[in-house]
Amino acid sequence: ETVLTQSPDTLSLSPGEGATLSCRASQSLNNNFLTWYQQKPGQPPRLLIYGASNRATGIPDRFSGSGSGTDFTLTISRLEPEDFAVYYCQRYDGSAPMYSFGQGTRLEIK
Amino acid sequence: QLQLQESGPGLVKPSETLSLTCSVSGGSISSNNAYYWAYIRQPPGKGLEWIGSVHSSGSTYYNPSVKDRLSISRDTSKNQFSLKLTYATAADTAVYYCARHEGWGRFDPWGQGTLVTVSS
């Protein structure tokens, strides 16, 4: 079973700063089926990045994804007030469990 | 625009069956073999857990953590898919979301979610 570990658990930054969120897989992904979501309180998760580096429709270009193998990164270049939320990575694995999520990184206003 | 909406009881007694339905509008759950229809849950204050999916063909896939208690079915005439989780315990208390996804992931869109509390 591949486990996704996100770091840090909490990231405290100010608007205008850049953010780097990490997602590490316990085993190498043979593909780049790594997805990032943003979740705000009381809302469902929102798709941000799929295939490790492809922005979903309507996602601002300050969001970018990168990585391969076991290490993936979500970068937010200049934080806007609406970016403060919890971010989850998620991966597909052909073996059980088929889909799993990281534990999340909370991005909070400093 | 594809929309999903969860419905079902907000309170379930321990050992009883937790049942939810996801109604889909703006697209058919059976028309495109690229898509799966999933339930994901989130205990209060915690992270996300995929619990199972049904493919547009009707094939089902379950998280091993709940596999022995879970059943997901679909009603193509109503464009709905449903979850039944037997022998509910307090650990099943969560916001339950339904979502569409592709085989390799990419859950989108999501329903708004519904809170189910397991308590006597």
JSON list of C-alpha atoms in Angstrom, two decimals:
[
{"chain": "A", "resi": 1, "resn": "GLU", "atom": "CA", "xyz": [0.00, 0.00, 0.00]},
{"chain": "A", "resi": 2, "resn": "THR", "atom": "CA", "xyz": [1.39, 3.37, -1.01]},
{"chain": "A", "resi": 3, "resn": "VAL", "atom": "CA", "xyz": [1.00, 6.08, 1.61]},
{"chain": "A", "resi": 4, "resn": "LEU", "atom": "CA", "xyz": [1.02, 9.79, 0.76]},
{"chain": "A", "resi": 5, "resn": "THR", "atom": "CA", "xyz": [2.65, 12.06, 3.35]},
{"chain": "A", "resi": 6, "resn": "GLN", "atom": "CA", "xyz": [2.21, 15.81, 3.03]},
{"chain": "A", "resi": 7, "resn": "SER", "atom": "CA", "xyz": [4.47, 18.39, 4.58]},
{"chain": "A", "resi": 8, "resn": "PRO", "atom": "CA", "xyz": [4.31, 20.60, 6.43]},
{"chain": "A", "resi": 9, "resn": "ASP", "atom": "CA", "xyz": [1.11, 19.91, 8.35]},
{"chain": "A", "resi": 10, "resn": "THR", "atom": "CA", "xyz": [0.59, 23.67, 8.72]},
{"chain": "A", "resi": 11, "resn": "LEU", "atom": "CA", "xyz": [2.18, 26.51, 6.78]},
{"chain": "A", "resi": 12, "resn": "SER", "atom": "CA", "xyz": [1.86, 30.09, 8.04]},
{"chain": "A", "resi": 13, "resn": "LEU", "atom": "CA", "xyz": [2.47, 32.75, 5.42]},
{"chain": "A", "resi": 14, "resn": "SER", "atom": "CA", "xyz": [1.38, 36.26, 4.48]},
{"chain": "A", "resi": 15, "resn": "PRO", "atom": "CA", "xyz": [-0.51, 37.35, 1.38]},
{"chain": "A", "resi": 16, "resn": "GLY", "atom": "CA", "xyz": [1.91, 38.05, -1.45]},
{"chain": "A", "resi": 17, "resn": "GLU", "atom": "CA", "xyz": [4.38, 35.42, -0.32]},
{"chain": "A", "resi": 18, "resn": "GLY", "atom": "CA", "xyz": [5.05, 32.19, -2.16]},
{"chain": "A", "resi": 19, "resn": "ALA", "atom": "CA", "xyz": [4.06, 28.76, -0.83]},
{"chain": "A", "resi": 20, "resn": "THR", "atom": "CA", "xyz": [5.59, 25.36, -1.43]},
{"chain": "A", "resi": 21, "resn": "LEU", "atom": "CA", "xyz": [3.63, 22.27, -0.36]},
{"chain": "A", "resi": 22, "resn": "SER", "atom": "CA", "xyz": [5.09, 18.79, -0.54]},
{"chain": "A", "resi": 23, "resn": "CYS", "atom": "CA", "xyz": [3.52, 15.38, -1.12]},
{"chain": "A", "resi": 24, "resn": "ARG", "atom": "CA", "xyz": [5.72, 12.31, -0.81]},
{"chain": "A", "resi": 25, "resn": "ALA", "atom": "CA", "xyz": [4.69, 8.79, -1.80]},
{"chain": "A", "resi": 26, "resn": "SER", "atom": "CA", "xyz": [6.04, 5.79, 0.12]},
{"chain": "A", "resi": 27, "resn": "GLN", "atom": "CA", "xyz": [6.54, 3.98, -3.18]},
{"chain": "A", "resi": 28, "resn": "SER", "atom": "CA", "xyz": [7.32, 5.39, -6.57]},
{"chain": "A", "resi": 29, "resn": "LEU", "atom": "CA", "xyz": [4.33, 6.12, -8.73]},
{"chain": "A", "resi": 30, "resn": "ASN", "atom": "CA", "xyz": [4.80, 4.38, -12.04]},
{"chain": "A", "resi": 31, "resn": "ASN", "atom": "CA", "xyz": [2.78, 7.15, -13.56]},
{"chain": "A", "resi": 32, "resn": "ASN", "atom": "CA", "xyz": [2.11, 10.79, -12.72]},
{"chain": "A", "resi": 33, "resn": "PHE", "atom": "CA", "xyz": [-1.47, 10.22, -11.60]},
{"chain": "A", "resi": 34, "resn": "LEU", "atom": "CA", "xyz": [-1.09, 12.71, -8.75]},
{"chain": "A", "resi": 35, "resn": "THR", "atom": "CA", "xyz": [-3.84, 15.24, -8.11]},
{"chain": "A", "resi": 36, "resn": "TRP", "atom": "CA", "xyz": [-4.09, 18.28, -5.85]},
{"chain": "A", "resi": 37, "resn": "TYR", "atom": "CA", "xyz": [-7.25, 19.69, -4.27]},
{"chain": "A", "resi": 38, "resn": "GLN", "atom": "CA", "xyz": [-8.06, 22.79, -2.26]},
{"chain": "A", "resi": 39, "resn": "GLN", "atom": "CA", "xyz": [-10.68, 22.69, 0.47]},
{"chain": "A", "resi": 40, "resn": "LYS", "atom": "CA", "xyz": [-12.18, 25.62, 2.34]},
{"chain": "A", "resi": 41, "resn": "PRO", "atom": "CA", "xyz": [-14.31, 25.26, 5.49]},
{"chain": "A", "resi": 42, "resn": "GLY", "atom": "CA", "xyz": [-17.78, 23.94, 4.81]},
{"chain": "A", "resi": 43, "resn": "GLN", "atom": "CA", "xyz": [-17.04, 23.30, 1.14]},
{"chain": "A", "resi": 44, "resn": "PRO", "atom": "CA", "xyz": [-16.18, 20.21, -0.89]},
{"chain": "A", "resi": 45, "resn": "PRO", "atom": "CA", "xyz": [-12.66, 19.87, -2.23]},
{"chain": "A", "resi": 46, "resn": "ARG", "atom": "CA", "xyz": [-11.91, 21.74, -5.43]},
{"chain": "A", "resi": 47, "resn": "LEU", "atom": "CA", "xyz": [-9.76, 20.24, -8.17]},
{"chain": "A", "resi": 48, "resn": "LEU", "atom": "CA", "xyz": [-6.57, 22.26, -8.71]},
{"chain": "A", "resi": 49, "resn": "ILE", "atom": "CA", "xyz": [-3.93, 20.16, -10.45]},
{"chain": "A", "resi": 50, "resn": "TYR", "atom": "CA", "xyz": [-4.11, 16.77, -12.17]},
{"chain": "A", "resi": 51, "resn": "GLY", "atom": "CA", "xyz": [-1.49, 14.57, -13.76]},
{"chain": "A", "resi": 52, "resn": "ALA", "atom": "CA", "xyz": [1.00, 16.17, -11.36]},
{"chain": "A", "resi": 53, "resn": "SER", "atom": "CA", "xyz": [1.33, 19.39, -13.36]},
{"chain": "A", "resi": 54, "resn": "ASN", "atom": "CA", "xyz": [-1.84, 20.21, -15.30]},
{"chain": "A", "resi": 55, "resn": "ARG", "atom": "CA", "xyz": [-4.02, 23.03, -14.01]},
{"chain": "A", "resi": 56, "resn": "ALA", "atom": "CA", "xyz": [-7.74, 22.35, -13.96]},
{"chain": "A", "resi": 57, "resn": "THR", "atom": "CA", "xyz": [-10.11, 24.62, -15.80]},
{"chain": "A", "resi": 58, "resn": "GLY", "atom": "CA", "xyz": [-10.41, 28.02, -14.19]},
{"chain": "A", "resi": 59, "resn": "ILE", "atom": "CA", "xyz": [-7.45, 27.63, -11.83]},
{"chain": "A", "resi": 60, "resn": "PRO", "atom": "CA", "xyz": [-5.21, 30.72, -11.76]},
{"chain": "A", "resi": 61, "resn": "ASP", "atom": "CA", "xyz": [-1.71, 30.37, -13.12]},
{"chain": "A", "resi": 62, "resn": "ARG", "atom": "CA", "xyz": [-0.19, 31.23, -9.74]},
{"chain": "A", "resi": 63, "resn": "PHE", "atom": "CA", "xyz": [-0.88, 27.57, -8.92]},
{"chain": "A", "resi": 64, "resn": "SER", "atom": "CA", "xyz": [1.55, 25.08, -10.38]},
{"chain": "A", "resi": 65, "resn": "GLY", "atom": "CA", "xyz": [2.39, 21.44, -9.78]},
{"chain": "A", "resi": 66, "resn": "SER", "atom": "CA", "xyz": [5.56, 19.49, -10.36]},
{"chain": "A", "resi": 67, "resn": "GLY", "atom": "CA", "xyz": [7.31, 16.27, -9.48]},
{"chain": "A", "resi": 68, "resn": "SER", "atom": "CA", "xyz": [7.53, 12.63, -10.40]},
{"chain": "A", "resi": 69, "resn": "GLY", "atom": "CA", "xyz": [8.28, 9.28, -8.83]},
{"chain": "A", "resi": 70, "resn": "THR", "atom": "CA", "xyz": [7.88, 9.77, -5.09]},
{"chain": "A", "resi": 71, "resn": "ASP", "atom": "CA", "xyz": [8.12, 13.55, -4.67]},
{"chain": "A", "resi": 72, "resn": "PHE", "atom": "CA", "xyz": [5.51, 16.05, -5.79]},
{"chain": "A", "resi": 73, "resn": "THR", "atom": "CA", "xyz": [5.13, 19.76, -5.11]},
{"chain": "A", "resi": 74, "resn": "LEU", "atom": "CA", "xyz": [2.31, 22.29, -5.26]},
{"chain": "A", "resi": 75, "resn": "THR", "atom": "CA", "xyz": [3.57, 25.84, -5.61]},
{"chain": "A", "resi": 76, "resn": "ILE", "atom": "CA", "xyz": [1.51, 28.98, -5.16]},
{"chain": "A", "resi": 77, "resn": "SER", "atom": "CA", "xyz": [3.56, 31.88, -6.47]},
{"chain": "A", "resi": 78, "resn": "ARG", "atom": "CA", "xyz": [1.88, 34.87, -4.81]},
{"chain": "A", "resi": 79, "resn": "LEU", "atom": "CA", "xyz": [-0.65, 34.12, -2.14]},
{"chain": "A", "resi": 80, "resn": "GLU", "atom": "CA", "xyz": [-4.03, 35.78, -2.40]},
{"chain": "A", "resi": 81, "resn": "PRO", "atom": "CA", "xyz": [-6.36, 35.97, 0.63]},
{"chain": "A", "resi": 82, "resn": "GLU", "atom": "CA", "xyz": [-8.63, 33.33, -0.92]},
{"chain": "A", "resi": 83, "resn": "ASP", "atom": "CA", "xyz": [-5.76, 30.81, -1.14]},
{"chain": "A", "resi": 84, "resn": "PHE", "atom": "CA", "xyz": [-5.69, 30.16, 2.59]},
{"chain": "A", "resi": 85, "resn": "ALA", "atom": "CA", "xyz": [-7.24, 26.73, 2.89]},
{"chain": "A", "resi": 86, "resn": "VAL", "atom": "CA", "xyz": [-6.36, 23.06, 3.30]},
{"chain": "A", "resi": 87, "resn": "TYR", "atom": "CA", "xyz": [-4.63, 21.31, 0.41]},
{"chain": "A", "resi": 88, "resn": "TYR", "atom": "CA", "xyz": [-4.73, 17.59, -0.28]},
{"chain": "A", "resi": 89, "resn": "CYS", "atom": "CA", "xyz": [-2.79, 15.43, -2.69]},
{"chain": "A", "resi": 90, "resn": "GLN", "atom": "CA", "xyz": [-4.32, 12.23, -4.03]},
{"chain": "A", "resi": 91, "resn": "ARG", "atom": "CA", "xyz": [-2.96, 9.39, -6.09]},
{"chain": "A", "resi": 92, "resn": "TYR", "atom": "CA", "xyz": [-4.17, 6.42, -8.04]},
{"chain": "A", "resi": 93, "resn": "ASP", "atom": "CA", "xyz": [-2.70, 2.98, -7.49]},
{"chain": "A", "resi": 94, "resn": "GLY", "atom": "CA", "xyz": [-3.77, -0.10, -9.38]},
{"chain": "A", "resi": 95, "resn": "SER", "atom": "CA", "xyz": [-3.57, -2.19, -6.21]},
{"chain": "A", "resi": 96, "resn": "ALA", "atom": "CA", "xyz": [-5.90, -1.80, -3.22]},
{"chain": "A", "resi": 97, "resn": "PRO", "atom": "CA", "xyz": [-6.69, 0.77, -1.94]},
{"chain": "A", "resi": 98, "resn": "MET", "atom": "CA", "xyz": [-7.14, 2.21, -5.34]},
{"chain": "A", "resi": 99, "resn": "TYR", "atom": "CA", "xyz": [-7.32, 5.88, -4.45]},
{"chain": "A", "resi": 100, "resn": "SER", "atom": "CA", "xyz": [-5.78, 7.54, -1.43]},
{"chain": "A", "resi": 101, "resn": "PHE", "atom": "CA", "xyz": [-5.32, 11.05, -0.09]},
{"chain": "A", "resi": 102, "resn": "GLY", "atom": "CA", "xyz": [-2.56, 12.69, 1.87]},
{"chain": "A", "resi": 103, "resn": "GLN", "atom": "CA", "xyz": [-3.40, 13.96, 5.33]},
{"chain": "A", "resi": 104, "resn": "GLY", "atom": "CA", "xyz": [-3.54, 17.57, 4.12]},
{"chain": "A", "resi": 105, "resn": "THR", "atom": "CA", "xyz": [-1.55, 20.76, 4.60]},
{"chain": "A", "resi": 106, "resn": "ARG", "atom": "CA", "xyz": [-3.28, 23.70, 6.24]},
{"chain": "A", "resi": 107, "resn": "LEU", "atom": "CA", "xyz": [-2.18, 27.01, 4.74]},
{"chain": "A", "resi": 108, "resn": "GLU", "atom": "CA", "xyz": [-2.96, 29.74, 7.24]},
{"chain": "A", "resi": 109, "resn": "ILE", "atom": "CA", "xyz": [-2.53, 33.49, 7.32]},
{"chain": "A", "resi": 110, "resn": "LYS", "atom": "CA", "xyz": [0.46, 34.61, 9.35]},
{"chain": "B", "resi": 1, "resn": "GLN", "atom": "CA", "xyz": [-23.05, 21.60, -16.17]},
{"chain": "B", "resi": 2, "resn": "LEU", "atom": "CA", "xyz": [-22.72, 18.39, -14.22]},
{"chain": "B", "resi": 3, "resn": "GLN", "atom": "CA", "xyz": [-24.04, 18.57, -10.66]},
{"chain": "B", "resi": 4, "resn": "LEU", "atom": "CA", "xyz": [-24.16, 15.99, -7.89]},
{"chain": "B", "resi": 5, "resn": "GLN", "atom": "CA", "xyz": [-26.28, 16.07, -4.75]},
{"chain": "B", "resi": 6, "resn": "GLU", "atom": "CA", "xyz": [-26.14, 13.74, -1.77]},
{"chain": "B", "resi": 7, "resn": "SER", "atom": "CA", "xyz": [-29.23, 12.85, 0.22]},
{"chain": "B", "resi": 8, "resn": "GLY", "atom": "CA", "xyz": [-30.06, 10.57, 3.11]},
{"chain": "B", "resi": 9, "resn": "PRO", "atom": "CA", "xyz": [-30.60, 10.41, 6.86]},
{"chain": "B", "resi": 10, "resn": "GLY", "atom": "CA", "xyz": [-28.37, 12.64, 8.95]},
{"chain": "B", "resi": 11, "resn": "LEU", "atom": "CA", "xyz": [-28.55, 10.33, 11.96]},
{"chain": "B", "resi": 12, "resn": "VAL", "atom": "CA", "xyz": [-28.01, 6.58, 12.03]},
{"chain": "B", "resi": 13, "resn": "LYS", "atom": "CA", "xyz": [-28.04, 4.33, 15.08]},
{"chain": "B", "resi": 14, "resn": "PRO", "atom": "CA", "xyz": [-25.03, 2.12, 15.82]},
{"chain": "B", "resi": 15, "resn": "SER", "atom": "CA", "xyz": [-25.21, -1.32, 14.14]},
{"chain": "B", "resi": 16, "resn": "GLU", "atom": "CA", "xyz": [-27.77, -0.07, 11.63]},
{"chain": "B", "resi": 17, "resn": "THR", "atom": "CA", "xyz": [-27.21, 0.54, 7.91]},
{"chain": "B", "resi": 18, "resn": "LEU", "atom": "CA", "xyz": [-26.03, 3.91, 6.65]},
{"chain": "B", "resi": 19, "resn": "SER", "atom": "CA", "xyz": [-27.71, 4.65, 3.32]},
{"chain": "B", "resi": 20, "resn": "LEU", "atom": "CA", "xyz": [-27.09, 7.57, 0.98]},
{"chain": "B", "resi": 21, "resn": "THR", "atom": "CA", "xyz": [-28.07, 8.47, -2.57]},
{"chain": "B", "resi": 22, "resn": "CYS", "atom": "CA", "xyz": [-26.27, 10.73, -5.00]},
{"chain": "B", "resi": 23, "resn": "SER", "atom": "CA", "xyz": [-28.46, 12.34, -7.65]},
{"chain": "B", "resi": 24, "resn": "VAL", "atom": "CA", "xyz": [-26.70, 13.43, -10.81]},
{"chain": "B", "resi": 25, "resn": "SER", "atom": "CA", "xyz": [-27.93, 16.12, -13.19]},
{"chain": "B", "resi": 26, "resn": "GLY", "atom": "CA", "xyz": [-26.43, 17.53, -16.35]},
{"chain": "B", "resi": 27, "resn": "GLY", "atom": "CA", "xyz": [-25.03, 14.21, -17.51]},
{"chain": "B", "resi": 28, "resn": "SER", "atom": "CA", "xyz": [-25.72, 10.48, -17.52]},
{"chain": "B", "resi": 29, "resn": "ILE", "atom": "CA", "xyz": [-23.99, 8.12, -15.10]},
{"chain": "B", "resi": 30, "resn": "SER", "atom": "CA", "xyz": [-24.03, 5.34, -17.69]},
{"chain": "B", "resi": 31, "resn": "SER", "atom": "CA", "xyz": [-23.15, 7.01, -20.96]},
{"chain": "B", "resi": 32, "resn": "ASN", "atom": "CA", "xyz": [-19.38, 7.43, -20.86]},
{"chain": "B", "resi": 33, "resn": "ASN", "atom": "CA", "xyz": [-17.06, 4.54, -20.07]},
{"chain": "B", "resi": 34, "resn": "ALA", "atom": "CA", "xyz": [-14.34, 6.97, -19.00]},
{"chain": "B", "resi": 35, "resn": "TYR", "atom": "CA", "xyz": [-16.14, 7.84, -15.80]},
{"chain": "B", "resi": 36, "resn": "TYR", "atom": "CA", "xyz": [-16.58, 6.40, -12.34]},
{"chain": "B", "resi": 37, "resn": "TRP", "atom": "CA", "xyz": [-18.92, 7.63, -9.62]},
{"chain": "B", "resi": 38, "resn": "ALA", "atom": "CA", "xyz": [-17.52, 7.68, -6.11]},
{"chain": "B", "resi": 39, "resn": "TYR", "atom": "CA", "xyz": [-18.21, 8.23, -2.46]},
{"chain": "B", "resi": 40, "resn": "ILE", "atom": "CA", "xyz": [-15.57, 9.95, -0.34]},
{"chain": "B", "resi": 41, "resn": "ARG", "atom": "CA", "xyz": [-15.95, 10.70, 3.35]},
{"chain": "B", "resi": 42, "resn": "GLN", "atom": "CA", "xyz": [-14.38, 13.12, 5.78]},
{"chain": "B", "resi": 43, "resn": "PRO", "atom": "CA", "xyz": [-14.72, 12.67, 9.55]},
{"chain": "B", "resi": 44, "resn": "PRO", "atom": "CA", "xyz": [-15.16, 15.97, 11.39]},
{"chain": "B", "resi": 45, "resn": "GLY", "atom": "CA", "xyz": [-11.86, 17.86, 11.45]},
{"chain": "B", "resi": 46, "resn": "LYS", "atom": "CA", "xyz": [-10.01, 15.12, 9.59]},
{"chain": "B", "resi": 47, "resn": "GLY", "atom": "CA", "xyz": [-8.87, 14.22, 6.10]},
{"chain": "B", "resi": 48, "resn": "LEU", "atom": "CA", "xyz": [-10.47, 12.60, 3.07]},
{"chain": "B", "resi": 49, "resn": "GLU", "atom": "CA", "xyz": [-11.03, 8.89, 2.55]},
{"chain": "B", "resi": 50, "resn": "TRP", "atom": "CA", "xyz": [-12.15, 7.29, -0.70]},
{"chain": "B", "resi": 51, "resn": "ILE", "atom": "CA", "xyz": [-14.58, 4.53, 0.21]},
{"chain": "B", "resi": 52, "resn": "GLY", "atom": "CA", "xyz": [-15.78, 3.21, -3.14]},
{"chain": "B", "resi": 53, "resn": "SER", "atom": "CA", "xyz": [-16.80, 3.75, -6.74]},
{"chain": "B", "resi": 54, "resn": "VAL", "atom": "CA", "xyz": [-19.14, 2.41, -9.37]},
{"chain": "B", "resi": 55, "resn": "HIS", "atom": "CA", "xyz": [-18.12, 2.48, -13.01]},
{"chain": "B", "resi": 56, "resn": "SER", "atom": "CA", "xyz": [-20.50, 3.62, -15.73]},
{"chain": "B", "resi": 57, "resn": "SER", "atom": "CA", "xyz": [-20.74, -0.06, -16.70]},
{"chain": "B", "resi": 58, "resn": "GLY", "atom": "CA", "xyz": [-21.88, -1.02, -13.19]},
{"chain": "B", "resi": 59, "resn": "SER", "atom": "CA", "xyz": [-18.62, -2.54, -11.93]},
{"chain": "B", "resi": 60, "resn": "THR", "atom": "CA", "xyz": [-17.80, -1.63, -8.35]},
{"chain": "B", "resi": 61, "resn": "TYR", "atom": "CA", "xyz": [-14.55, -0.96, -6.48]},
{"chain": "B", "resi": 62, "resn": "TYR", "atom": "CA", "xyz": [-14.28, -0.67, -2.73]},
{"chain": "B", "resi": 63, "resn": "ASN", "atom": "CA", "xyz": [-11.72, 0.47, -0.21]},
{"chain": "B", "resi": 64, "resn": "PRO", "atom": "CA", "xyz": [-10.56, -2.64, 1.66]},
{"chain": "B", "resi": 65, "resn": "SER", "atom": "CA", "xyz": [-11.14, -0.82, 4.96]},
{"chain": "B", "resi": 66, "resn": "VAL", "atom": "CA", "xyz": [-14.91, -0.99, 4.42]},
{"chain": "B", "resi": 67, "resn": "LYS", "atom": "CA", "xyz": [-15.20, -3.64, 1.74]},
{"chain": "B", "resi": 68, "resn": "ASP", "atom": "CA", "xyz": [-17.00, -6.19, 3.92]},
{"chain": "B", "resi": 69, "resn": "ARG", "atom": "CA", "xyz": [-19.72, -3.69, 4.89]},
{"chain": "B", "resi": 70, "resn": "LEU", "atom": "CA", "xyz": [-20.10, -1.61, 1.76]},
{"chain": "B", "resi": 71, "resn": "SER", "atom": "CA", "xyz": [-22.33, -1.85, -1.26]},
{"chain": "B", "resi": 72, "resn": "ILE", "atom": "CA", "xyz": [-22.59, 0.75, -4.01]},
{"chain": "B", "resi": 73, "resn": "SER", "atom": "CA", "xyz": [-25.26, 0.43, -6.67]},
{"chain": "B", "resi": 74, "resn": "ARG", "atom": "CA", "xyz": [-26.71, 2.57, -9.39]},
{"chain": "B", "resi": 75, "resn": "ASP", "atom": "CA", "xyz": [-30.16, 3.31, -10.77]},
{"chain": "B", "resi": 76, "resn": "THR", "atom": "CA", "xyz": [-29.70, 4.43, -14.34]},
{"chain": "B", "resi": 77, "resn": "SER", "atom": "CA", "xyz": [-33.41, 5.21, -14.77]},
{"chain": "B", "resi": 78, "resn": "LYS", "atom": "CA", "xyz": [-33.14, 7.82, -12.01]},
{"chain": "B", "resi": 79, "resn": "ASN", "atom": "CA", "xyz": [-29.52, 8.78, -12.81]},
{"chain": "B", "resi": 80, "resn": "GLN", "atom": "CA", "xyz": [-28.54, 8.05, -9.22]},
{"chain": "B", "resi": 81, "resn": "PHE", "atom": "CA", "xyz": [-26.03, 5.92, -7.39]},
{"chain": "B", "resi": 82, "resn": "SER", "atom": "CA", "xyz": [-26.35, 4.78, -3.82]},
{"chain": "B", "resi": 83, "resn": "LEU", "atom": "CA", "xyz": [-24.25, 3.65, -0.87]},
{"chain": "B", "resi": 84, "resn": "LYS", "atom": "CA", "xyz": [-25.14, 1.19, 1.85]},
{"chain": "B", "resi": 85, "resn": "LEU", "atom": "CA", "xyz": [-22.74, 0.73, 4.74]},
{"chain": "B", "resi": 86, "resn": "THR", "atom": "CA", "xyz": [-23.87, -1.96, 7.17]},
{"chain": "B", "resi": 87, "resn": "TYR", "atom": "CA", "xyz": [-23.15, -2.24, 10.89]},
{"chain": "B", "resi": 88, "resn": "ALA", "atom": "CA", "xyz": [-22.44, 1.46, 11.27]},
{"chain": "B", "resi": 89, "resn": "THR", "atom": "CA", "xyz": [-20.29, 2.61, 14.18]},
{"chain": "B", "resi": 90, "resn": "ALA", "atom": "CA", "xyz": [-19.26, 6.00, 15.54]},
{"chain": "B", "resi": 91, "resn": "ALA", "atom": "CA", "xyz": [-16.15, 5.73, 13.36]},
{"chain": "B", "resi": 92, "resn": "ASP", "atom": "CA", "xyz": [-18.41, 6.08, 10.30]},
{"chain": "B", "resi": 93, "resn": "THR", "atom": "CA", "xyz": [-19.52, 9.55, 11.40]},
{"chain": "B", "resi": 94, "resn": "ALA", "atom": "CA", "xyz": [-18.41, 11.87, 8.62]},
{"chain": "B", "resi": 95, "resn": "VAL", "atom": "CA", "xyz": [-19.36, 14.23, 5.85]},
{"chain": "B", "resi": 96, "resn": "TYR", "atom": "CA", "xyz": [-20.03, 12.00, 2.87]},
{"chain": "B", "resi": 97, "resn": "TYR", "atom": "CA", "xyz": [-19.34, 13.39, -0.59]},
{"chain": "B", "resi": 98, "resn": "CYS", "atom": "CA", "xyz": [-20.16, 11.95, -3.97]},
{"chain": "B", "resi": 99, "resn": "ALA", "atom": "CA", "xyz": [-18.02, 12.80, -6.98]},
{"chain": "B", "resi": 100, "resn": "ARG", "atom": "CA", "xyz": [-17.27, 11.79, -10.55]},
{"chain": "B", "resi": 101, "resn": "HIS", "atom": "CA", "xyz": [-13.78, 10.65, -11.44]},
{"chain": "B", "resi": 102, "resn": "GLU", "atom": "CA", "xyz": [-11.70, 9.10, -14.14]},
{"chain": "B", "resi": 103, "resn": "GLY", "atom": "CA", "xyz": [-9.93, 5.78, -13.72]},
{"chain": "B", "resi": 104, "resn": "TRP", "atom": "CA", "xyz": [-6.67, 7.42, -12.78]},
{"chain": "B", "resi": 105, "resn": "GLY", "atom": "CA", "xyz": [-8.16, 9.85, -10.28]},
{"chain": "B", "resi": 106, "resn": "ARG", "atom": "CA", "xyz": [-9.15, 13.46, -10.82]},
{"chain": "B", "resi": 107, "resn": "PHE", "atom": "CA", "xyz": [-12.28, 13.68, -8.72]},
{"chain": "B", "resi": 108, "resn": "ASP", "atom": "CA", "xyz": [-14.40, 16.46, -10.21]},
{"chain": "B", "resi": 109, "resn": "PRO", "atom": "CA", "xyz": [-17.05, 17.68, -9.69]},
{"chain": "B", "resi": 110, "resn": "TRP", "atom": "CA", "xyz": [-18.07, 16.98, -6.11]},
{"chain": "B", "resi": 111, "resn": "GLY", "atom": "CA", "xyz": [-21.40, 17.21, -4.37]},
{"chain": "B", "resi": 112, "resn": "GLN", "atom": "CA", "xyz": [-21.77, 19.61, -1.46]},
{"chain": "B", "resi": 113, "resn": "GLY", "atom": "CA", "xyz": [-21.57, 16.77, 1.04]},
{"chain": "B", "resi": 114, "resn": "THR", "atom": "CA", "xyz": [-23.91, 15.54, 3.74]},
{"chain": "B", "resi": 115, "resn": "LEU", "atom": "CA", "xyz": [-23.08, 14.97, 7.41]},
{"chain": "B", "resi": 116, "resn": "VAL", "atom": "CA", "xyz": [-24.02, 11.57, 8.77]},
{"chain": "B", "resi": 117, "resn": "THR", "atom": "CA", "xyz": [-23.76, 11.03, 12.50]},
{"chain": "B", "resi": 118, "resn": "VAL", "atom": "CA", "xyz": [-23.79, 7.54, 13.96]},
{"chain": "B", "resi": 119, "resn": "SER", "atom": "CA", "xyz": [-25.18, 7.77, 17.46]},
{"chain": "B", "resi": 120, "resn": "SER", "atom": "CA", "xyz": [-27.89, 6.29, 19.62]}
]
